[in-house]
mmCIF file with all atom_site columns, C-alpha atoms and ligand atoms in Angstrom:
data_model
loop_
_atom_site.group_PDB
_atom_site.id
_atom_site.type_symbol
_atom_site.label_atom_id
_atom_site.label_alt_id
_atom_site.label_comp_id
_atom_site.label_asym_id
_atom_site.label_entity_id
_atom_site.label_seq_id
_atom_site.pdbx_PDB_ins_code
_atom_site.Cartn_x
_atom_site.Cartn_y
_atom_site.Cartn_z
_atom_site.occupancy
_atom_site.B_iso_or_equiv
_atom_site.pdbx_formal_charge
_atom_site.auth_seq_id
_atom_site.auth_comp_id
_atom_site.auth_asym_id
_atom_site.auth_atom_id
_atom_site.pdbx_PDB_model_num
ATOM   1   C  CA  . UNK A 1 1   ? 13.035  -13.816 17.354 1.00 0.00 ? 187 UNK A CA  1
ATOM   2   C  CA  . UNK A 1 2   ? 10.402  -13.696 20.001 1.00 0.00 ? 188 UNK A CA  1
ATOM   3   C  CA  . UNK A 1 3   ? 6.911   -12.647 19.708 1.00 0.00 ? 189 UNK A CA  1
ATOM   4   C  CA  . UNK A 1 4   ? 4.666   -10.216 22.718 1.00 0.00 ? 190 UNK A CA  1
ATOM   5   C  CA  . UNK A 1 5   ? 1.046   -10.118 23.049 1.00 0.00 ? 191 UNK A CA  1
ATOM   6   C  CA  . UNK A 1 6   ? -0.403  -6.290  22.933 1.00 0.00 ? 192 UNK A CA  1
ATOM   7   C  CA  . UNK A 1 7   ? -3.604  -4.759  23.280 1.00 0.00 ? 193 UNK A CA  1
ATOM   8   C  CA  . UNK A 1 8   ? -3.731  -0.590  22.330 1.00 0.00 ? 194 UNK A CA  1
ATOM   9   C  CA  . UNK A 1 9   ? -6.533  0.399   25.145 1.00 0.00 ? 195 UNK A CA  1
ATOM   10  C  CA  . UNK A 1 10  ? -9.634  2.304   24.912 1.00 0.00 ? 196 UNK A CA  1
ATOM   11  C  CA  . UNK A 1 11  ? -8.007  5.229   26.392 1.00 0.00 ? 197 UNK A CA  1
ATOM   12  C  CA  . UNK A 1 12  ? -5.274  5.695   23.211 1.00 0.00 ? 198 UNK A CA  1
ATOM   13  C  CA  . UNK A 1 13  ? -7.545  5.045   20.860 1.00 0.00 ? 199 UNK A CA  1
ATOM   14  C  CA  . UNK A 1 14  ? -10.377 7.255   22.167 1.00 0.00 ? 200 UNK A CA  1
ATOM   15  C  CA  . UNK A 1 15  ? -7.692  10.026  22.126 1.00 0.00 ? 201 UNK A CA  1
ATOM   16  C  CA  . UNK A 1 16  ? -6.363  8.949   18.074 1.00 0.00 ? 202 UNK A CA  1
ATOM   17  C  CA  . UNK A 1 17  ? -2.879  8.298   19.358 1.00 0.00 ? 203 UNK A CA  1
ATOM   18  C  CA  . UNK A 1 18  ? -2.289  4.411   18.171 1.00 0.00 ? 204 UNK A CA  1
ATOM   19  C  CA  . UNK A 1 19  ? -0.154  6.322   15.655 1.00 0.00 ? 205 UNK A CA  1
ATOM   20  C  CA  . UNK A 1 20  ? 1.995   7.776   17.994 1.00 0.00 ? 206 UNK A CA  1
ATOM   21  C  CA  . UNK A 1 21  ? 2.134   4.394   20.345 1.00 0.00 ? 207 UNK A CA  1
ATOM   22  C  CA  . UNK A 1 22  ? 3.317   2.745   17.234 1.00 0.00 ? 208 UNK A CA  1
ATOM   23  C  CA  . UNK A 1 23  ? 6.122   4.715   16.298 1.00 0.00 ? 209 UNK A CA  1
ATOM   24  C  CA  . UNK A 1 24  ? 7.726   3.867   19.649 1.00 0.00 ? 210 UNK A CA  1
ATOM   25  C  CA  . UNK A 1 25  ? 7.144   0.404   19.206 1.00 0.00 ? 211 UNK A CA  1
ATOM   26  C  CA  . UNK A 1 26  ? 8.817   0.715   15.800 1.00 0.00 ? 212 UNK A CA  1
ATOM   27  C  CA  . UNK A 1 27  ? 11.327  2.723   16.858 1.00 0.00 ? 213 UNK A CA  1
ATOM   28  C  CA  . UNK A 1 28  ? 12.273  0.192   19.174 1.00 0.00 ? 214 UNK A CA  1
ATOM   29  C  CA  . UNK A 1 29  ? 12.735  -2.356  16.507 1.00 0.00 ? 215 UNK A CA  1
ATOM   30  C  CA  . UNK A 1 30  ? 9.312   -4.362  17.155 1.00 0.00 ? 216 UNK A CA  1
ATOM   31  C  CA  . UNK A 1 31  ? 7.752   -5.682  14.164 1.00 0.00 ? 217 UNK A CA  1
ATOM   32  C  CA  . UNK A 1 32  ? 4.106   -5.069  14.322 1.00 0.00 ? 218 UNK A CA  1
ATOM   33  C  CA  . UNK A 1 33  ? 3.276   -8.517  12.525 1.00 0.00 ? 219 UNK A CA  1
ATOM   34  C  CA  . UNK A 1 34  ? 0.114   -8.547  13.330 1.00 0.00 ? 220 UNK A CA  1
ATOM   35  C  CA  . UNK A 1 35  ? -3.092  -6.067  14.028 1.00 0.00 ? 221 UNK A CA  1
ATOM   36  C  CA  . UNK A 1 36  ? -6.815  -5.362  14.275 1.00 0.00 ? 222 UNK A CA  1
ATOM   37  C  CA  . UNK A 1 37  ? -9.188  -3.246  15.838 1.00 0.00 ? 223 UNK A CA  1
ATOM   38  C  CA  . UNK A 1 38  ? -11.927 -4.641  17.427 1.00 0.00 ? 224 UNK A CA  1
ATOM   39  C  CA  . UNK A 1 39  ? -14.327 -4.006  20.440 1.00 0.00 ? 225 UNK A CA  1
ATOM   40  C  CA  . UNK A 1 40  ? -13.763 -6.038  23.265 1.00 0.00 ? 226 UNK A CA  1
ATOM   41  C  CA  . UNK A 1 41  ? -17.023 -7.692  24.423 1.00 0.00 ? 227 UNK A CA  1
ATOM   42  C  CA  . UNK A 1 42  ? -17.443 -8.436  28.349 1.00 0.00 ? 228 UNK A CA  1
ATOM   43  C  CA  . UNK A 1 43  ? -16.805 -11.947 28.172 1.00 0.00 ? 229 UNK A CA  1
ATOM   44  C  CA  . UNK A 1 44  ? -13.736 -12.015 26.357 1.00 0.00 ? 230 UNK A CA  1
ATOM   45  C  CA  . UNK A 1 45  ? -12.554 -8.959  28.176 1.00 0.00 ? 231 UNK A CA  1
ATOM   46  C  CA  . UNK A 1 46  ? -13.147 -11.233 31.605 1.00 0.00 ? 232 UNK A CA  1
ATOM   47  C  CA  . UNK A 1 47  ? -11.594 -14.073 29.959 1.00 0.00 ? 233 UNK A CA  1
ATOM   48  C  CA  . UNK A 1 48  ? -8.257  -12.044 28.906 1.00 0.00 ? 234 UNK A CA  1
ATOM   49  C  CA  . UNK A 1 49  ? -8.302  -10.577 32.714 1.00 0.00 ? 235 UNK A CA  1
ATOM   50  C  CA  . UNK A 1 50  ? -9.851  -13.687 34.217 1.00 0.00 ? 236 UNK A CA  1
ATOM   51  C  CA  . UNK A 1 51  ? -6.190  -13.706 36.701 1.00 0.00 ? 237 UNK A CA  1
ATOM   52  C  CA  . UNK A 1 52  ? -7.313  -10.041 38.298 1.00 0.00 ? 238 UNK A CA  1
ATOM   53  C  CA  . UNK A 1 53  ? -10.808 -11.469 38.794 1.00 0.00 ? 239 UNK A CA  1
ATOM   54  C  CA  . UNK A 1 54  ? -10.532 -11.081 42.771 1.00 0.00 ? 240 UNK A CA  1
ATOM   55  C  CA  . UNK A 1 55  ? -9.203  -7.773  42.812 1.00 0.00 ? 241 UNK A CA  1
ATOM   56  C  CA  . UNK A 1 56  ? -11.178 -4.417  44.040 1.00 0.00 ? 242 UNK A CA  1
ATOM   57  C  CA  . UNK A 1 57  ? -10.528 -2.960  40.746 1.00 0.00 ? 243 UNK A CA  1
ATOM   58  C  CA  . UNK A 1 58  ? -11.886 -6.320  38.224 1.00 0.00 ? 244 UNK A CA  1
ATOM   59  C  CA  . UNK A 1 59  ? -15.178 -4.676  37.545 1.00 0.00 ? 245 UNK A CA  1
ATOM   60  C  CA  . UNK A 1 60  ? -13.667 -1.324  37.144 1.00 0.00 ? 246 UNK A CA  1
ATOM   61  C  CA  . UNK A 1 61  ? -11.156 -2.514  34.476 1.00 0.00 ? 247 UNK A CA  1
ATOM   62  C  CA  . UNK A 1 62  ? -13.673 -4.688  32.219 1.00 0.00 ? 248 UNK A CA  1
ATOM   63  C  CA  . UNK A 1 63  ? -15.872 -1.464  32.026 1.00 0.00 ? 249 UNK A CA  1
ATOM   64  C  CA  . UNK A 1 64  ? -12.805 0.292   31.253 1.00 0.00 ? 250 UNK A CA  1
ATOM   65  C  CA  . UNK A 1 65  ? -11.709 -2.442  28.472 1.00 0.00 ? 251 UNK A CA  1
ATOM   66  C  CA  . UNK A 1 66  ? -15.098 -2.627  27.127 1.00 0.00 ? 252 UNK A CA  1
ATOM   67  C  CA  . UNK A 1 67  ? -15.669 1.538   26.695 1.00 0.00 ? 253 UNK A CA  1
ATOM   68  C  CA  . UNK A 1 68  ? -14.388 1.451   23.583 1.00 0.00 ? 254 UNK A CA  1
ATOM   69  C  CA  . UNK A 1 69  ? -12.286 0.386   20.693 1.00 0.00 ? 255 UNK A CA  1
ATOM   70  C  CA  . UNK A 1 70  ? -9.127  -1.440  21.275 1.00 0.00 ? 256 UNK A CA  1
ATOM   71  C  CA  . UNK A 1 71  ? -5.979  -2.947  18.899 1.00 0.00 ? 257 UNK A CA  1
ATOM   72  C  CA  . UNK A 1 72  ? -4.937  -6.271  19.609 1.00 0.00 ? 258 UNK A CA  1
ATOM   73  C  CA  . UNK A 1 73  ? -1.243  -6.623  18.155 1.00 0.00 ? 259 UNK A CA  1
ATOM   74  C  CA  . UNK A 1 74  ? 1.350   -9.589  18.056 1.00 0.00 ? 260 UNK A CA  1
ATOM   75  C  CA  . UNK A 1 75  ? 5.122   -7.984  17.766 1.00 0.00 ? 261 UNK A CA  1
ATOM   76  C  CA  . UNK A 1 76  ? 8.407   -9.662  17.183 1.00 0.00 ? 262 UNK A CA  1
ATOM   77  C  CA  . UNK A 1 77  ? 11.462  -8.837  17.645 1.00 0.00 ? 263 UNK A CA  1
ATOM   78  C  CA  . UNK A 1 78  ? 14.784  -10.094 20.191 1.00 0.00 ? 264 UNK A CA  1
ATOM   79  C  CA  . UNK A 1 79  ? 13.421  -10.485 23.890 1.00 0.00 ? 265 UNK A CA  1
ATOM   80  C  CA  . UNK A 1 80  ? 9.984   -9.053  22.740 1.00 0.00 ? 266 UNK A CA  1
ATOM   81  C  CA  . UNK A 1 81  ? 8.642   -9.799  26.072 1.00 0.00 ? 267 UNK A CA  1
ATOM   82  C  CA  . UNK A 1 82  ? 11.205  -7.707  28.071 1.00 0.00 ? 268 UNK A CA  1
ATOM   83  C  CA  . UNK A 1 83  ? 11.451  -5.060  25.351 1.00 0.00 ? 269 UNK A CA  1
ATOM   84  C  CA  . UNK A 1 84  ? 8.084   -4.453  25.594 1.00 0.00 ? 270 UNK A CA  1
ATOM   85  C  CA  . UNK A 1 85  ? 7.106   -4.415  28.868 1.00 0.00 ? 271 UNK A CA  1
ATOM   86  C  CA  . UNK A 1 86  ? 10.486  -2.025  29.315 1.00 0.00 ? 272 UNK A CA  1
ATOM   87  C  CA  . UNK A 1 87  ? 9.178   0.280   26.646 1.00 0.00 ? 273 UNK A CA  1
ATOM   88  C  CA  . UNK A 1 88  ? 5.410   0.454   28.205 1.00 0.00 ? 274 UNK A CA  1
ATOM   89  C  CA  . UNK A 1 89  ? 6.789   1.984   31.765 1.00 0.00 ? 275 UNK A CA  1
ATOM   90  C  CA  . UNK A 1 90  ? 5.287   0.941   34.957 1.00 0.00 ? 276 UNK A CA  1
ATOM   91  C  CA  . UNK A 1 91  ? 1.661   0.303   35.297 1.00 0.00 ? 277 UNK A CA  1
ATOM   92  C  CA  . UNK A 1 92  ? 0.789   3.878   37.252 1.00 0.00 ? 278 UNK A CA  1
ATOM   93  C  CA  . UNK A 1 93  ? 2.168   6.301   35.080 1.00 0.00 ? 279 UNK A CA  1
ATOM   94  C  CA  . UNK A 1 94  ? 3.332   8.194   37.904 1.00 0.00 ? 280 UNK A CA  1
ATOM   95  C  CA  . UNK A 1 95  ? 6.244   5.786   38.260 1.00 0.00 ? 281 UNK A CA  1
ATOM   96  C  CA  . UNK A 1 96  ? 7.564   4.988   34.620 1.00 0.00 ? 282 UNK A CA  1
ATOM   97  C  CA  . UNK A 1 97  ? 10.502  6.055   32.990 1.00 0.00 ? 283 UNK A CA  1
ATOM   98  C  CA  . UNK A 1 98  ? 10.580  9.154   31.329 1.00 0.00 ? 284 UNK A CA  1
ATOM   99  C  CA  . UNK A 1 99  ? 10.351  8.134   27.229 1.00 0.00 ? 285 UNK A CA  1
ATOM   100 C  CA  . UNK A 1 100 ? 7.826   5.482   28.142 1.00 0.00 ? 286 UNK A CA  1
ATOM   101 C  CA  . UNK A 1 101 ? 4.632   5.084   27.091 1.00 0.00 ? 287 UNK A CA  1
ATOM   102 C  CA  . UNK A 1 102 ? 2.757   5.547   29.936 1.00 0.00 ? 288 UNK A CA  1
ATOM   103 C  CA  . UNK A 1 103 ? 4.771   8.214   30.965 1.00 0.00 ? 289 UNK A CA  1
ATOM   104 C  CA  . UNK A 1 104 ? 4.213   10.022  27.373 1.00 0.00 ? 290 UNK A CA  1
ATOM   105 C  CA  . UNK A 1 105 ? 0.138   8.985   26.996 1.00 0.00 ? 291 UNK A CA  1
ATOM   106 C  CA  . UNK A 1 106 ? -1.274  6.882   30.183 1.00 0.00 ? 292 UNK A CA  1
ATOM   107 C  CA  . UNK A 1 107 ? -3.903  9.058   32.044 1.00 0.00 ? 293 UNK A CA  1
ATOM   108 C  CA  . UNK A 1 108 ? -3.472  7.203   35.039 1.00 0.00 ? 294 UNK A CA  1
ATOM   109 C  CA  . UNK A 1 109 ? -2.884  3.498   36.903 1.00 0.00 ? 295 UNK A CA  1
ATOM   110 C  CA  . UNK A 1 110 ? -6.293  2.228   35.535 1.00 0.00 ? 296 UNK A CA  1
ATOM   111 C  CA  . UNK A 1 111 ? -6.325  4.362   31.873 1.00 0.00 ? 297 UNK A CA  1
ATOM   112 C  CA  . UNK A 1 112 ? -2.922  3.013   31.013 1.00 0.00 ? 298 UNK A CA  1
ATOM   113 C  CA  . UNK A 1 113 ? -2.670  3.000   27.681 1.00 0.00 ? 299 UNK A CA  1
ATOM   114 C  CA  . UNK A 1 114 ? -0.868  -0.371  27.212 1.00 0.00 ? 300 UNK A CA  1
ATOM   115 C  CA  . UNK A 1 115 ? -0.778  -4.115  27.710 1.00 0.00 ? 301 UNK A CA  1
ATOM   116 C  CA  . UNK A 1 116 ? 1.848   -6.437  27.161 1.00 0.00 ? 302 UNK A CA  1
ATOM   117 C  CA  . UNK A 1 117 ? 2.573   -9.983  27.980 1.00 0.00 ? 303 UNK A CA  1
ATOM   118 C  CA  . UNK A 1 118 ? 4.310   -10.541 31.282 1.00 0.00 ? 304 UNK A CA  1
ATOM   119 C  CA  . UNK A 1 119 ? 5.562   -14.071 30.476 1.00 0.00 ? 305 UNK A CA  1
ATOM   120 C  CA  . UNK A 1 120 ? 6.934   -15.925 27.105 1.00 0.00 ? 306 UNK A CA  1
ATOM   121 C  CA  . UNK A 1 121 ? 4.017   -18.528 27.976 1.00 0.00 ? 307 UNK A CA  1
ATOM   122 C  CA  . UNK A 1 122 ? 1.249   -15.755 28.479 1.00 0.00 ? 308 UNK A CA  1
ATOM   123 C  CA  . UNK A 1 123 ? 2.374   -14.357 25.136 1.00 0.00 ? 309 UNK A CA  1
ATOM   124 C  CA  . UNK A 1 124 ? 1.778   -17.536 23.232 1.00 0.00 ? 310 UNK A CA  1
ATOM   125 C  CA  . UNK A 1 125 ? -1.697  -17.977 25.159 1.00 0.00 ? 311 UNK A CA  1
ATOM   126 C  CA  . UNK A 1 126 ? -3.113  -14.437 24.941 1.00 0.00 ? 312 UNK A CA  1
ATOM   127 C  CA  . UNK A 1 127 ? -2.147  -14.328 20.931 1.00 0.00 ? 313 UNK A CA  1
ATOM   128 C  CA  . UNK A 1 128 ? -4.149  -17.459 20.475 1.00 0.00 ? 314 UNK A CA  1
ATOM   129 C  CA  . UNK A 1 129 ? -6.838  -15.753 22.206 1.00 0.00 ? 315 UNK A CA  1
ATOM   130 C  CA  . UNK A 1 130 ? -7.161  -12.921 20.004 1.00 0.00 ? 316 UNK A CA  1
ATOM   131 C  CA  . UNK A 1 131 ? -5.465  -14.522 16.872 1.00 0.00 ? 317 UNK A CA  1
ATOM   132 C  CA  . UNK A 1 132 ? -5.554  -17.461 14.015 1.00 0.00 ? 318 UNK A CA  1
ATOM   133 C  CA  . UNK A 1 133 ? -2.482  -18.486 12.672 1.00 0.00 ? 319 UNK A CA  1
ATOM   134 C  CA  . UNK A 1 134 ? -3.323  -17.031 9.148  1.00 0.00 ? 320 UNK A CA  1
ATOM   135 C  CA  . UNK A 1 135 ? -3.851  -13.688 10.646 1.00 0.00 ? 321 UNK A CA  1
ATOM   136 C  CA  . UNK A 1 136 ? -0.047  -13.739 11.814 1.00 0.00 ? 322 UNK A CA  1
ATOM   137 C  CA  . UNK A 1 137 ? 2.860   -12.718 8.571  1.00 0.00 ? 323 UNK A CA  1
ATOM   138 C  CA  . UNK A 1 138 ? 6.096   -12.355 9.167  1.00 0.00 ? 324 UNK A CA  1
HETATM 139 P  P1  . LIG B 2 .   ? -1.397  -5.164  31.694 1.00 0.00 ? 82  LIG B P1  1
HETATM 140 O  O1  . LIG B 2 .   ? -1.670  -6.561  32.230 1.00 0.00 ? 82  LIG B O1  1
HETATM 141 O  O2  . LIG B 2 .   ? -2.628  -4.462  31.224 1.00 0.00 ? 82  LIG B O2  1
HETATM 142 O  O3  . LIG B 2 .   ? -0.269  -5.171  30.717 1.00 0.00 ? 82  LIG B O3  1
HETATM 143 P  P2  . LIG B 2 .   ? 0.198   -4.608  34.003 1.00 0.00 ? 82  LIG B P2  1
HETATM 144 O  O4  . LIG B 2 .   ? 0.739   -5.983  33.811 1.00 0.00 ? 82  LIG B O4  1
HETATM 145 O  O5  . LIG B 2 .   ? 1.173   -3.476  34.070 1.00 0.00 ? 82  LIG B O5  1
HETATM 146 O  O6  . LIG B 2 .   ? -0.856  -4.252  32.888 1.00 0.00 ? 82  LIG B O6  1
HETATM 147 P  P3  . LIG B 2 .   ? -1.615  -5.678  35.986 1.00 0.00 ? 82  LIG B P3  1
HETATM 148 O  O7  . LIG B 2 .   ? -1.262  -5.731  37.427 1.00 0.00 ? 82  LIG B O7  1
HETATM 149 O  O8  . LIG B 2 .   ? -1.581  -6.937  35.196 1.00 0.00 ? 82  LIG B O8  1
HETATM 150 O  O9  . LIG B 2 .   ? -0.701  -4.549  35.308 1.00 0.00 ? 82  LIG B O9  1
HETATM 151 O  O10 . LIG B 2 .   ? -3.065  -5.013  35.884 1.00 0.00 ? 82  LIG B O10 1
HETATM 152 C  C1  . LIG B 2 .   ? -3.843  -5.138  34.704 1.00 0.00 ? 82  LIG B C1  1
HETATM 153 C  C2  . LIG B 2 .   ? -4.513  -3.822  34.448 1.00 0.00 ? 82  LIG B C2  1
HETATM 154 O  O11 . LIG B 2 .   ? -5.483  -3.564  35.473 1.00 0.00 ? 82  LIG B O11 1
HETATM 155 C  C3  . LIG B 2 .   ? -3.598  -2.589  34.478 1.00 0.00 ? 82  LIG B C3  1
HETATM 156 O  O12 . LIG B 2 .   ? -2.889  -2.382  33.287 1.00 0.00 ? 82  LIG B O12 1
HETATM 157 C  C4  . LIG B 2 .   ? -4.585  -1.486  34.752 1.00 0.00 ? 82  LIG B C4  1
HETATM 158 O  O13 . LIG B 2 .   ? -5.312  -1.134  33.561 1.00 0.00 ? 82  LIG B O13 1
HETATM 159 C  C5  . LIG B 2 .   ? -5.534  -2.158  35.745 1.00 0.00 ? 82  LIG B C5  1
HETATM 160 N  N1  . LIG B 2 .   ? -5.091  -1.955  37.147 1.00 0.00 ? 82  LIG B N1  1
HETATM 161 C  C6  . LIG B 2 .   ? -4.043  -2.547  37.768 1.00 0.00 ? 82  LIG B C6  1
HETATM 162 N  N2  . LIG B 2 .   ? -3.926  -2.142  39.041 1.00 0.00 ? 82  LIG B N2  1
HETATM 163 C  C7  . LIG B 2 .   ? -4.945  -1.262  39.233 1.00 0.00 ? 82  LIG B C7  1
HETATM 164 C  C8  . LIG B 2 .   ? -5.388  -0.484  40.336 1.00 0.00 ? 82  LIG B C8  1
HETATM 165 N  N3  . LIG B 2 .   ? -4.756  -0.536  41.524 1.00 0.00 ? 82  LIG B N3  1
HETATM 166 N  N4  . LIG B 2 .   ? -6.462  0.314   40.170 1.00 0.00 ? 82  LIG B N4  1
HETATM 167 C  C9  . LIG B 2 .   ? -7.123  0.367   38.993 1.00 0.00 ? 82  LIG B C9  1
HETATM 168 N  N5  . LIG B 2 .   ? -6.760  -0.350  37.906 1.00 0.00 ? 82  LIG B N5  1
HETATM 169 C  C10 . LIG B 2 .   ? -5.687  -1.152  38.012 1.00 0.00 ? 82  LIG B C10 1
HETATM 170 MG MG1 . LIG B 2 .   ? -0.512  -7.708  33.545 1.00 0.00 ? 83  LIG B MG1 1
#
């Protein structure tokens, strides 16, 4: 069993639809082993992003993190990290697969809907980020 990093964005949950976002997950046989809801402030939104710190769009996107609620989520499940990332779709919208979730819900490249972990490694760093050990049960 491996474990993925996600965060539900401002943009799903502004629009009520964590619900549907987690059906596909669970559909997909991804455990949802761990979750909260919390509001992202800016330095801990800069911190999680701190790798797209140079790029035109940085301050855009920590605006966009901090707008509103978010739900920060560890799942588990065989190749989590590649079954997750497959099931999110590309990162514009315009180019996922149809049954994605960006494809179904994203509004567009920045209003995405999703994050996962791209890396095994990044998973284990970015759940310690948001997560204690406790708050993890399998
Ligand atoms: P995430 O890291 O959120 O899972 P990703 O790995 O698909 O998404 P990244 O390249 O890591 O994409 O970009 C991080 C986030 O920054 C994107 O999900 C999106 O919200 C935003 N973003 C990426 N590229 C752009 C862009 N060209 N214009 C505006 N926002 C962007
Ligand atoms: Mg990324």
């Amino acid at each position: 069993m491996d474990r993925t990093f996600s965060i539900i964005k401002p943009d799903a949950t502004k629009r009520n639809i964590t619900g549907a976002i987690n059906k596909i997950i669970e559909e997909n046989d991804l455990v949802i082993i761990a979750q909260k809801r919390i509001k992202l402030s800016t330095d801990k939104a800069e911190g999680f992003y701190s790798i797209h710190k140079d790029k035109p769009f940085f301050r855009d996107l920590i605006d966009y993190m901090t707008s509103g609620p978010v739900v920060v989520q560890v799942l588990e499940g065989s190749n989590a990290v590649e079954k997750y990332r497959k099931i999110m779709g590309s990162t514009n919208p315009a180019n996922a697969e149809e049954g994605t979730i960006r494809k179904l819900h994203a509004l567009n490249i920045q209003e995405n809907s999703v994050h996962g972990s791209d890396s095994s490694e990044n998973a284990e760093i970015e759940i310690k980020y948001f997560f204690d050990e406790i708050e993890i049960v399998c």
